[in-house]
mmCIF file of C-alpha atoms in Angstrom:
data_model
loop_
_atom_site.group_PDB
_atom_site.id
_atom_site.type_symbol
_atom_site.label_atom_id
_atom_site.label_comp_id
_atom_site.label_asym_id
_atom_site.label_seq_id
_atom_site.Cartn_x
_atom_site.Cartn_y
_atom_site.Cartn_z
ATOM 1 C CA MET A 940 -69.335 43.818 89.505
ATOM 2 C CA ASN A 941 -67.123 47.130 88.382
ATOM 3 C CA GLU A 942 -65.274 46.769 91.788
ATOM 4 C CA GLU A 943 -63.585 43.404 90.826
ATOM 5 C CA VAL A 944 -60.194 43.232 89.326
ATOM 6 C CA TYR A 945 -59.821 43.366 85.687
ATOM 7 C CA ALA A 946 -56.466 43.225 85.003
ATOM 8 C CA ASN A 947 -52.935 43.885 86.898
ATOM 9 C CA GLY A 948 -54.864 44.483 90.597
ATOM 10 C CA ARG A 949 -57.003 47.214 88.525
ATOM 11 C CA THR A 950 -60.634 47.443 87.993
ATOM 12 C CA TYR A 951 -62.159 48.108 84.771
ATOM 13 C CA ALA A 952 -62.675 51.368 85.279
ATOM 14 C CA GLU A 953 -59.169 51.955 86.631
ATOM 15 C CA HIS A 954 -57.624 49.716 83.795
ATOM 16 C CA CYS A 955 -59.501 51.893 81.274
ATOM 17 C CA ALA A 956 -58.437 55.113 83.180
ATOM 18 C CA TRP A 957 -54.864 53.800 83.044
ATOM 19 C CA LEU A 958 -54.934 52.958 79.285
ATOM 20 C CA GLY A 959 -56.369 56.504 78.704
ATOM 21 C CA SER A 960 -53.236 58.154 80.448
ATOM 22 C CA LEU A 961 -50.653 56.463 78.689
ATOM 23 C CA THR A 962 -48.810 58.515 75.957
ATOM 24 C CA GLY A 963 -45.560 58.347 73.933
ATOM 25 C CA ASN A 964 -43.434 55.479 74.653
ATOM 26 C CA GLU A 965 -45.713 54.291 77.666
ATOM 27 C CA TYR A 966 -48.766 54.241 74.882
ATOM 28 C CA ARG A 967 -46.278 52.329 72.540
ATOM 29 C CA ILE A 968 -44.920 49.830 75.010
ATOM 30 C CA VAL A 969 -48.590 48.956 76.109
ATOM 31 C CA HIS A 970 -50.316 48.969 72.641
ATOM 32 C CA MET A 971 -47.551 46.881 70.833
ATOM 33 C CA PRO A 972 -48.274 43.064 70.746
ATOM 34 C CA ILE A 973 -46.249 41.264 73.119
ATOM 35 C CA GLY A 974 -44.722 39.088 70.442
ATOM 36 C CA HIS A 975 -43.332 42.083 68.855
ATOM 37 C CA LEU A 976 -41.729 43.425 72.273
ATOM 38 C CA MET A 977 -40.274 40.074 72.504
ATOM 39 C CA SER A 978 -38.887 40.276 68.818
ATOM 40 C CA MET A 979 -37.411 43.401 69.396
ATOM 41 C CA ALA A 980 -35.617 42.450 72.712
ATOM 42 C CA TYR A 981 -34.251 39.208 70.872
ATOM 43 C CA VAL A 982 -32.849 41.250 67.947
ATOM 44 C CA SER A 983 -30.968 43.085 70.442
ATOM 45 C CA TYR A 984 -29.732 39.677 71.703
ATOM 46 C CA PHE A 985 -28.979 38.320 68.354
ATOM 47 C CA LYS A 986 -27.070 41.252 67.490
ATOM 48 C CA TYR A 987 -24.849 40.777 70.403
ATOM 49 C CA ALA A 988 -24.285 37.192 69.661
ATOM 50 C CA LEU A 989 -23.168 38.367 65.904
ATOM 51 C CA LEU A 990 -21.004 40.852 67.036
ATOM 52 C CA ASN A 991 -19.366 38.853 69.955
ATOM 53 C CA CYS A 992 -19.474 35.084 69.524
ATOM 54 C CA GLU A 993 -17.524 33.288 66.786
ATOM 55 C CA MET A 994 -19.761 31.046 64.786
ATOM 56 C CA THR A 995 -19.923 29.433 61.546
ATOM 57 C CA ALA A 996 -21.421 31.116 58.359
ATOM 58 C CA ALA A 997 -24.516 28.875 58.592
ATOM 59 C CA GLU A 998 -25.164 30.044 62.058
ATOM 60 C CA ARG A 999 -24.475 33.550 61.300
ATOM 61 C CA LEU A 1000 -27.012 33.443 58.137
ATOM 62 C CA ARG A 1001 -29.468 31.652 60.498
ATOM 63 C CA LEU A 1002 -29.591 34.666 63.169
ATOM 64 C CA LEU A 1003 -29.431 37.284 60.410
ATOM 65 C CA ASP A 1004 -32.184 35.701 59.047
ATOM 66 C CA GLY A 1005 -34.198 35.425 62.279
ATOM 67 C CA ILE A 1006 -33.490 39.271 62.507
ATOM 68 C CA ALA A 1007 -34.850 39.833 59.068
ATOM 69 C CA LYS A 1008 -38.018 37.787 59.854
ATOM 70 C CA CYS A 1009 -38.880 40.249 62.663
ATOM 71 C CA VAL A 1010 -39.868 42.875 60.163
ATOM 72 C CA HIS A 1011 -43.447 41.907 60.328
ATOM 73 C CA GLY A 1012 -46.718 43.963 61.004
ATOM 74 C CA PRO A 1013 -45.957 47.200 62.918
ATOM 75 C CA ILE A 1014 -41.828 46.336 63.233
ATOM 76 C CA THR A 1015 -40.146 48.129 60.315
ATOM 77 C CA SER A 1016 -36.702 47.546 58.864
ATOM 78 C CA GLU A 1017 -35.725 51.059 60.419
ATOM 79 C CA ALA A 1018 -36.869 49.934 63.702
ATOM 80 C CA ILE A 1019 -34.503 46.918 63.674
ATOM 81 C CA GLU A 1020 -31.722 48.656 61.957
ATOM 82 C CA VAL A 1021 -31.702 51.385 65.337
ATOM 83 C CA ILE A 1022 -31.480 48.579 67.717
ATOM 84 C CA ASP A 1023 -28.215 48.264 69.523
ATOM 85 C CA PRO A 1024 -26.690 45.068 70.727
ATOM 86 C CA ALA A 1025 -28.039 43.681 74.233
ATOM 87 C CA CYS A 1026 -25.258 44.674 77.261
ATOM 88 C CA ALA A 1027 -24.374 42.391 79.689
ATOM 89 C CA THR A 1028 -27.589 42.744 82.166
ATOM 90 C CA ALA A 1029 -29.625 42.462 79.760
ATOM 91 C CA LEU A 1030 -28.204 39.371 78.193
ATOM 92 C CA GLN A 1031 -28.607 37.568 81.492
ATOM 93 C CA ILE A 1032 -32.315 38.886 81.461
ATOM 94 C CA LEU A 1033 -32.904 37.381 78.149
ATOM 95 C CA LYS A 1034 -31.220 34.045 78.737
ATOM 96 C CA GLU A 1035 -33.384 34.077 82.100
ATOM 97 C CA ILE A 1036 -36.530 34.649 80.337
ATOM 98 C CA ASN A 1037 -35.545 32.420 77.433
ATOM 99 C CA SER A 1038 -34.957 29.464 79.729
ATOM 100 C CA VAL A 1039 -38.382 29.581 81.405
ATOM 101 C CA GLY A 1040 -40.389 28.597 78.561
ATOM 102 C CA ARG A 1041 -42.425 30.500 75.940
ATOM 103 C CA GLU A 1042 -45.597 30.868 77.936
ATOM 104 C CA ARG A 1043 -43.816 32.200 80.774
ATOM 105 C CA ALA A 1044 -41.657 34.366 78.868
ATOM 106 C CA CYS A 1045 -44.522 35.896 77.009
ATOM 107 C CA GLN A 1046 -45.969 36.641 80.320
ATOM 108 C CA ALA A 1047 -42.896 38.345 81.469
ATOM 109 C CA PHE A 1048 -43.513 40.652 78.567
ATOM 110 C CA HIS A 1049 -47.097 41.183 79.377
ATOM 111 C CA ASN A 1050 -48.258 44.982 79.692
ATOM 112 C CA GLY A 1051 -44.506 45.695 78.915
ATOM 113 C CA ASP A 1052 -43.066 45.011 82.357
ATOM 114 C CA CYS A 1053 -39.766 43.241 81.192
ATOM 115 C CA PHE A 1054 -39.513 45.468 78.234
ATOM 116 C CA ARG A 1055 -39.383 48.586 80.032
ATOM 117 C CA ILE A 1056 -36.617 47.259 82.034
ATOM 118 C CA LEU A 1057 -34.734 46.190 78.845
ATOM 119 C CA ALA A 1058 -35.286 49.477 77.337
ATOM 120 C CA ARG A 1059 -33.884 51.224 80.154
ATOM 121 C CA LEU A 1060 -30.654 49.102 79.559
ATOM 122 C CA ASN A 1061 -30.885 49.752 75.954
ATOM 123 C CA PRO A 1062 -32.419 53.084 75.037
ATOM 124 C CA SER A 1063 -32.560 52.069 71.414
ATOM 125 C CA LEU A 1064 -35.214 49.642 71.726
ATOM 126 C CA LEU A 1065 -37.107 52.724 72.606
ATOM 127 C CA ARG A 1066 -35.981 54.630 69.371
ATOM 128 C CA ALA A 1067 -36.995 51.589 67.627
ATOM 129 C CA LEU A 1068 -40.392 51.228 69.063
ATOM 130 C CA GLU A 1069 -40.711 54.979 67.937
ATOM 131 C CA LEU A 1070 -40.155 53.909 64.329
ATOM 132 C CA CYS A 1071 -42.765 51.162 64.515
ATOM 133 C CA ARG A 1072 -46.150 51.639 62.666
ATOM 134 C CA LEU A 1073 -48.642 51.796 65.553
ATOM 135 C CA GLY A 1074 -50.922 54.510 64.591
ATOM 136 C CA PRO A 1075 -51.365 57.989 66.224
ATOM 137 C CA VAL A 1076 -49.574 57.965 69.333
ATOM 138 C CA PRO A 1077 -51.522 60.428 71.934
ATOM 139 C CA GLU A 1078 -49.293 62.874 73.095
ATOM 140 C CA ARG A 1079 -51.689 64.115 75.927
ATOM 141 C CA PRO A 1080 -53.515 61.614 78.266
ATOM 142 C CA GLN A 1081 -56.788 60.891 77.251
ATOM 143 C CA THR A 1082 -59.942 61.658 79.337
ATOM 144 C CA ALA A 1083 -63.315 60.089 79.405
ATOM 145 C CA ALA A 1084 -64.562 63.425 77.670
ATOM 146 C CA SER A 1085 -62.139 63.125 75.076
ATOM 147 C CA MET B 699 46.962 -9.329 -34.817
ATOM 148 C CA LYS B 700 46.448 -8.624 -31.367
ATOM 149 C CA SER B 701 43.791 -6.009 -31.702
ATOM 150 C CA ALA B 702 41.859 -8.193 -33.955
ATOM 151 C CA ASP B 703 41.546 -10.809 -31.140
ATOM 152 C CA LYS B 704 39.947 -8.518 -29.001
ATOM 153 C CA PRO B 705 36.502 -9.107 -28.749
ATOM 154 C CA LYS B 706 34.565 -6.194 -29.954
ATOM 155 C CA ARG B 707 32.550 -4.673 -27.642
ATOM 156 C CA ALA B 708 28.777 -4.785 -28.020
ATOM 157 C CA LYS B 709 27.103 -1.466 -28.298
ATOM 158 C CA ARG B 710 25.800 -0.157 -25.288
ATOM 159 C CA ARG B 711 22.251 0.013 -24.898
ATOM 160 C CA GLU B 712 20.343 3.246 -24.557
ATOM 161 C CA LEU B 713 19.082 4.140 -21.289
ATOM 162 C CA GLU B 714 15.548 4.483 -21.288
ATOM 163 C CA PRO B 715 14.166 8.053 -20.361
ATOM 164 C CA LEU B 716 13.545 8.493 -16.838
ATOM 165 C CA GLU B 717 10.111 8.969 -15.805
ATOM 166 C CA PRO B 718 8.888 12.041 -14.821
ATOM 167 C CA ILE B 719 8.952 12.436 -10.742
ATOM 168 C CA ASP B 720 6.934 14.958 -9.168
ATOM 169 C CA ALA B 721 8.943 15.495 -6.181
ATOM 170 C CA LYS B 722 8.283 18.558 -4.482
ATOM 171 C CA ASP B 723 9.983 20.705 -2.197
ATOM 172 C CA GLY B 724 8.505 21.560 1.000
ATOM 173 C CA PRO B 725 7.315 24.834 2.040
ATOM 174 C CA LYS B 726 10.633 25.809 3.734
ATOM 175 C CA MET B 727 12.455 24.686 0.552
ATOM 176 C CA GLN B 728 10.285 26.833 -1.747
ATOM 177 C CA ALA B 729 10.506 29.882 0.713
ATOM 178 C CA LEU B 730 14.163 30.218 -0.207
ATOM 179 C CA PRO B 731 15.153 32.922 -2.224
ATOM 180 C CA SER B 732 16.886 31.077 -5.086
ATOM 181 C CA ASP B 733 17.876 27.910 -6.663
ATOM 182 C CA ARG B 734 21.191 28.216 -5.506
ATOM 183 C CA HIS B 735 20.275 28.250 -1.802
ATOM 184 C CA ARG B 736 18.297 25.156 -2.525
ATOM 185 C CA ALA B 737 21.034 23.586 -4.171
ATOM 186 C CA PHE B 738 23.188 24.543 -1.123
ATOM 187 C CA VAL B 739 20.860 22.675 1.279
ATOM 188 C CA ARG B 740 20.600 19.205 -1.147
ATOM 189 C CA ALA B 741 24.520 19.635 -1.132
ATOM 190 C CA LEU B 742 24.780 19.445 2.487
ATOM 191 C CA TYR B 743 23.444 15.872 2.520
ATOM 192 C CA THR B 744 25.743 14.684 -0.340
ATOM 193 C CA VAL B 745 29.070 16.174 0.404
ATOM 194 C CA ARG B 746 31.174 14.254 2.736
ATOM 195 C CA PRO B 747 30.379 15.393 6.328
ATOM 196 C CA GLY B 748 33.557 16.963 8.290
ATOM 197 C CA HIS B 749 35.554 20.223 8.337
ATOM 198 C CA GLY B 750 35.074 22.305 4.931
ATOM 199 C CA ALA B 751 31.651 20.339 4.069
ATOM 200 C CA ALA B 752 29.603 23.809 3.985
ATOM 201 C CA VAL B 753 32.150 25.376 1.651
ATOM 202 C CA LYS B 754 32.231 22.331 -0.641
ATOM 203 C CA ALA B 755 28.213 22.469 -0.466
ATOM 204 C CA ALA B 756 28.632 26.344 -1.314
ATOM 205 C CA LYS B 757 30.820 25.604 -3.992
ATOM 206 C CA ILE B 758 28.467 22.812 -5.558
ATOM 207 C CA ALA B 759 25.737 25.287 -5.371
ATOM 208 C CA ALA B 760 27.728 27.800 -7.457
ATOM 209 C CA PHE B 761 28.014 30.352 -4.379
ATOM 210 C CA GLY B 762 31.091 32.733 -5.375
ATOM 211 C CA THR B 763 33.311 32.888 -8.094
ATOM 212 C CA PRO B 764 36.079 30.625 -9.435
ATOM 213 C CA GLN B 765 38.496 33.552 -8.296
ATOM 214 C CA SER B 766 37.030 33.174 -4.574
ATOM 215 C CA SER B 767 39.594 33.163 -2.379
ATOM 216 C CA PRO B 768 38.931 30.159 0.629
ATOM 217 C CA GLN B 769 38.320 32.794 3.198
ATOM 218 C CA SER B 770 35.712 34.273 0.707
ATOM 219 C CA MET B 771 34.028 30.731 0.382
ATOM 220 C CA ALA B 772 34.248 30.006 4.186
ATOM 221 C CA THR B 773 32.620 33.481 4.997
ATOM 222 C CA ILE B 774 29.870 32.592 2.121
ATOM 223 C CA ALA B 775 29.088 29.094 3.655
ATOM 224 C CA SER B 776 29.247 30.468 7.008
ATOM 225 C CA ARG B 777 26.312 33.304 6.321
ATOM 226 C CA LEU B 778 24.554 30.415 4.473
ATOM 227 C CA MET B 779 24.248 28.186 7.215
ATOM 228 C CA HIS B 780 23.244 30.850 9.865
ATOM 229 C CA ASP B 781 20.661 32.023 7.665
ATOM 230 C CA ASP B 782 17.357 31.267 9.523
ATOM 231 C CA ARG B 783 15.599 30.404 6.019
ATOM 232 C CA VAL B 784 18.259 28.088 5.300
ATOM 233 C CA LEU B 785 18.238 26.653 9.123
ATOM 234 C CA ASP B 786 14.518 25.922 8.544
ATOM 235 C CA ALA B 787 14.906 24.015 5.323
ATOM 236 C CA ILE B 788 17.917 22.133 6.504
ATOM 237 C CA ARG B 789 15.364 20.999 9.534
ATOM 238 C CA GLU B 790 12.596 20.367 6.949
ATOM 239 C CA GLU B 791 15.177 18.369 4.566
ATOM 240 C CA ASP B 792 16.372 16.299 7.716
ATOM 241 C CA GLU B 793 12.828 15.016 8.557
ATOM 242 C CA LYS B 794 12.453 14.124 5.131
ATOM 243 C CA HIS B 795 15.652 12.316 5.156
ATOM 244 C CA ILE B 796 15.074 10.239 8.438
ATOM 245 C CA ARG B 797 11.337 9.237 7.237
ATOM 246 C CA ALA B 798 12.763 8.175 3.878
ATOM 247 C CA SER B 799 15.631 6.169 5.900
ATOM 248 C CA ALA B 800 12.483 4.322 7.547
ATOM 249 C CA PRO B 801 12.187 1.402 5.000
ATOM 250 C CA ARG B 802 15.862 0.514 5.326
ATOM 251 C CA ALA B 803 15.722 0.624 9.022
ATOM 252 C CA ILE B 804 13.041 -1.702 9.101
ATOM 253 C CA THR B 805 14.915 -3.947 6.510
ATOM 254 C CA ALA B 806 17.727 -3.875 8.815
ATOM 255 C CA LEU B 807 15.604 -4.873 11.711
ATOM 256 C CA SER B 808 14.219 -7.598 9.974
ATOM 257 C CA ARG B 809 17.721 -9.020 9.064
ATOM 258 C CA LEU B 810 18.398 -8.323 12.762
ATOM 259 C CA ILE B 811 15.489 -10.709 14.282
ATOM 260 C CA GLU B 812 16.377 -13.433 11.509
ATOM 261 C CA ASP B 813 19.834 -13.691 12.825
ATOM 262 C CA PRO B 814 19.461 -15.752 16.146
ATOM 263 C CA ARG B 815 23.267 -15.302 16.587
ATOM 264 C CA HIS B 816 23.386 -11.576 16.646
ATOM 265 C CA LYS B 817 23.992 -10.025 19.926
ATOM 266 C CA ASP B 818 21.122 -7.667 19.681
ATOM 267 C CA HIS B 819 18.958 -10.432 18.503
ATOM 268 C CA ALA B 820 16.431 -10.350 21.485
ATOM 269 C CA ARG B 821 16.694 -6.437 21.652
ATOM 270 C CA GLY B 822 15.375 -6.214 18.211
ATOM 271 C CA ILE B 823 12.554 -8.712 19.230
ATOM 272 C CA GLY B 824 11.853 -6.443 21.817
ATOM 273 C CA MET B 825 11.458 -3.515 19.675
ATOM 274 C CA VAL B 826 9.510 -5.025 17.158
ATOM 275 C CA LEU B 827 7.113 -6.538 19.706
ATOM 276 C CA ASP B 828 6.721 -3.263 21.490
ATOM 277 C CA ARG B 829 5.498 -1.659 18.567
ATOM 278 C CA VAL B 830 3.212 -4.502 17.482
ATOM 279 C CA HIS B 831 1.859 -4.842 21.096
ATOM 280 C CA PRO B 832 2.891 -2.002 23.125
ATOM 281 C CA ALA B 833 2.764 -2.962 26.913
ATOM 282 C CA GLU B 834 -0.504 -1.406 28.283
ATOM 283 C CA THR B 835 -0.163 0.624 31.293
ATOM 284 C CA GLN B 836 -3.167 2.043 33.071
ATOM 285 C CA HIS B 837 -2.913 5.522 34.728
ATOM 286 C CA ARG B 838 -5.912 6.330 36.898
ATOM 287 C CA LEU B 839 -6.380 9.967 37.376
ATOM 288 C CA THR B 840 -8.747 11.058 40.166
ATOM 289 C CA VAL B 841 -9.758 14.909 39.721
ATOM 290 C CA GLU B 842 -11.759 15.712 42.761
ATOM 291 C CA HIS B 843 -13.776 18.858 42.250
ATOM 292 C CA ASP B 844 -15.438 19.790 45.300
ATOM 293 C CA ALA B 845 -19.007 21.279 43.874
ATOM 294 C CA THR B 846 -21.103 20.057 46.629
ATOM 295 C CA PRO B 847 -24.091 22.479 47.517
ATOM 296 C CA ALA B 848 -22.487 23.545 50.625
ATOM 297 C CA TYR B 849 -19.434 24.532 49.258
ATOM 298 C CA LYS B 850 -21.275 26.403 46.416
ATOM 299 C CA ALA B 851 -23.322 28.190 48.986
ATOM 300 C CA THR B 852 -20.353 29.522 50.918
ATOM 301 C CA ALA B 853 -20.193 32.617 48.287
ATOM 302 C CA ASP B 854 -23.862 33.160 48.354
ATOM 303 C CA VAL B 855 -23.912 33.082 51.971
ATOM 304 C CA LEU B 856 -21.567 35.454 52.672
ATOM 305 C CA GLU B 857 -23.072 37.672 50.055
ATOM 306 C CA ARG B 858 -26.680 36.823 52.181
ATOM 307 C CA ILE B 859 -24.732 37.707 55.399
ATOM 308 C CA ALA B 860 -23.434 41.171 54.098
ATOM 309 C CA GLN B 861 -26.986 41.803 53.024
ATOM 310 C CA LEU B 862 -28.798 41.131 55.967
ATOM 311 C CA ALA B 863 -26.450 42.789 57.947
ATOM 312 C CA ALA B 864 -26.585 45.752 56.291
ATOM 313 C CA LYS B 865 -30.209 45.624 56.730
ATOM 314 C CA ALA B 866 -30.113 45.285 60.095
ATOM 315 C CA GLY B 867 -27.373 48.015 60.993
ATOM 316 C CA ILE B 868 -24.565 45.706 61.735
ATOM 317 C CA ASP B 869 -20.990 46.317 60.291
ATOM 318 C CA VAL B 870 -20.045 43.166 58.940
ATOM 319 C CA SER B 871 -16.166 44.260 59.531
ATOM 320 C CA LYS B 872 -17.024 44.327 63.488
ATOM 321 C CA MET B 873 -18.006 40.585 63.651
ATOM 322 C CA PRO B 874 -15.489 38.104 64.660
ATOM 323 C CA PRO B 875 -14.043 35.836 62.333
ATOM 324 C CA LEU B 876 -16.255 32.751 60.961
ATOM 325 C CA ILE B 877 -15.322 29.478 62.378
ATOM 326 C CA GLU B 878 -14.362 26.875 59.438
ATOM 327 C CA ALA B 879 -17.350 24.327 59.045
ATOM 328 C CA LYS B 880 -16.368 20.841 60.367
ATOM 329 C CA PRO B 881 -16.972 17.935 57.975
ATOM 330 C CA VAL B 882 -20.217 15.902 59.154
ATOM 331 C CA GLY B 883 -18.905 12.692 60.521
ATOM 332 C CA GLY B 884 -15.131 13.393 59.877
ATOM 333 C CA SER B 885 -12.362 12.501 62.070
#
């Protein structure tokens, strides 16, 4: 039974070992709920729209309200504040994610796969992640003994 | 004798004393510095109008002296006529005279409308009717004050946008200009 694939091609033991090896931002990405990762990614998208697209006051207010509502759970207002607007590539990625439907979009953020790419394009997402409330984040890999 | 033929005149009857009339001057007349000034203003309405009327009025009001030269009297009259207090009093008296002449004007108008041969007969009738049954005109004034919730919200919306943008770390001044909202169903 232990040889069965548990998650993402890893057995249960491998998966536990992998989780134990996570530190810093990798730990944060994996342990942050997918919804919150998506929220932060979309905040960068909204900020791009607010700074580059002409819109009515109502539309602008709706977007800003959407950003304000992202301050929830582990995401702090400081984290939202440091997020920079998305670049053109990130924008394209988010547009495509948005077009495939909510379920598949969530899948894209599973285990932080998509978020890692977005964070590479927009490092402010990682800074924001550091400002989130995620409890103690291990600085060194956790072994089974520890 | 001739003088005896002349009928003797009957003794003139005595005039009864006038009833006291409590006519009061208006505030501007009362504000004049002296009775002579008040007399001057009243005299202006009694002297024959024309050149020298003010001088005559000043003389009636006992301004100057019997030895005053015509030039002196002219100067006195001119100063009186240009005194603001006197001018105010004249204005007050003007109004009184005009109002007092209303009964005579109405009497004249009555005579006018009773004379169908008078050239202004129809005009007189028109004047009376205009005052008795004035032509009614309706003015429809529409004042449009846009106090719809959307309009009122604009200031609030902009303030809210500024607040939320500050919270989100967005510089409002870097945002593109807002698009004016188009009316729903408008052409």
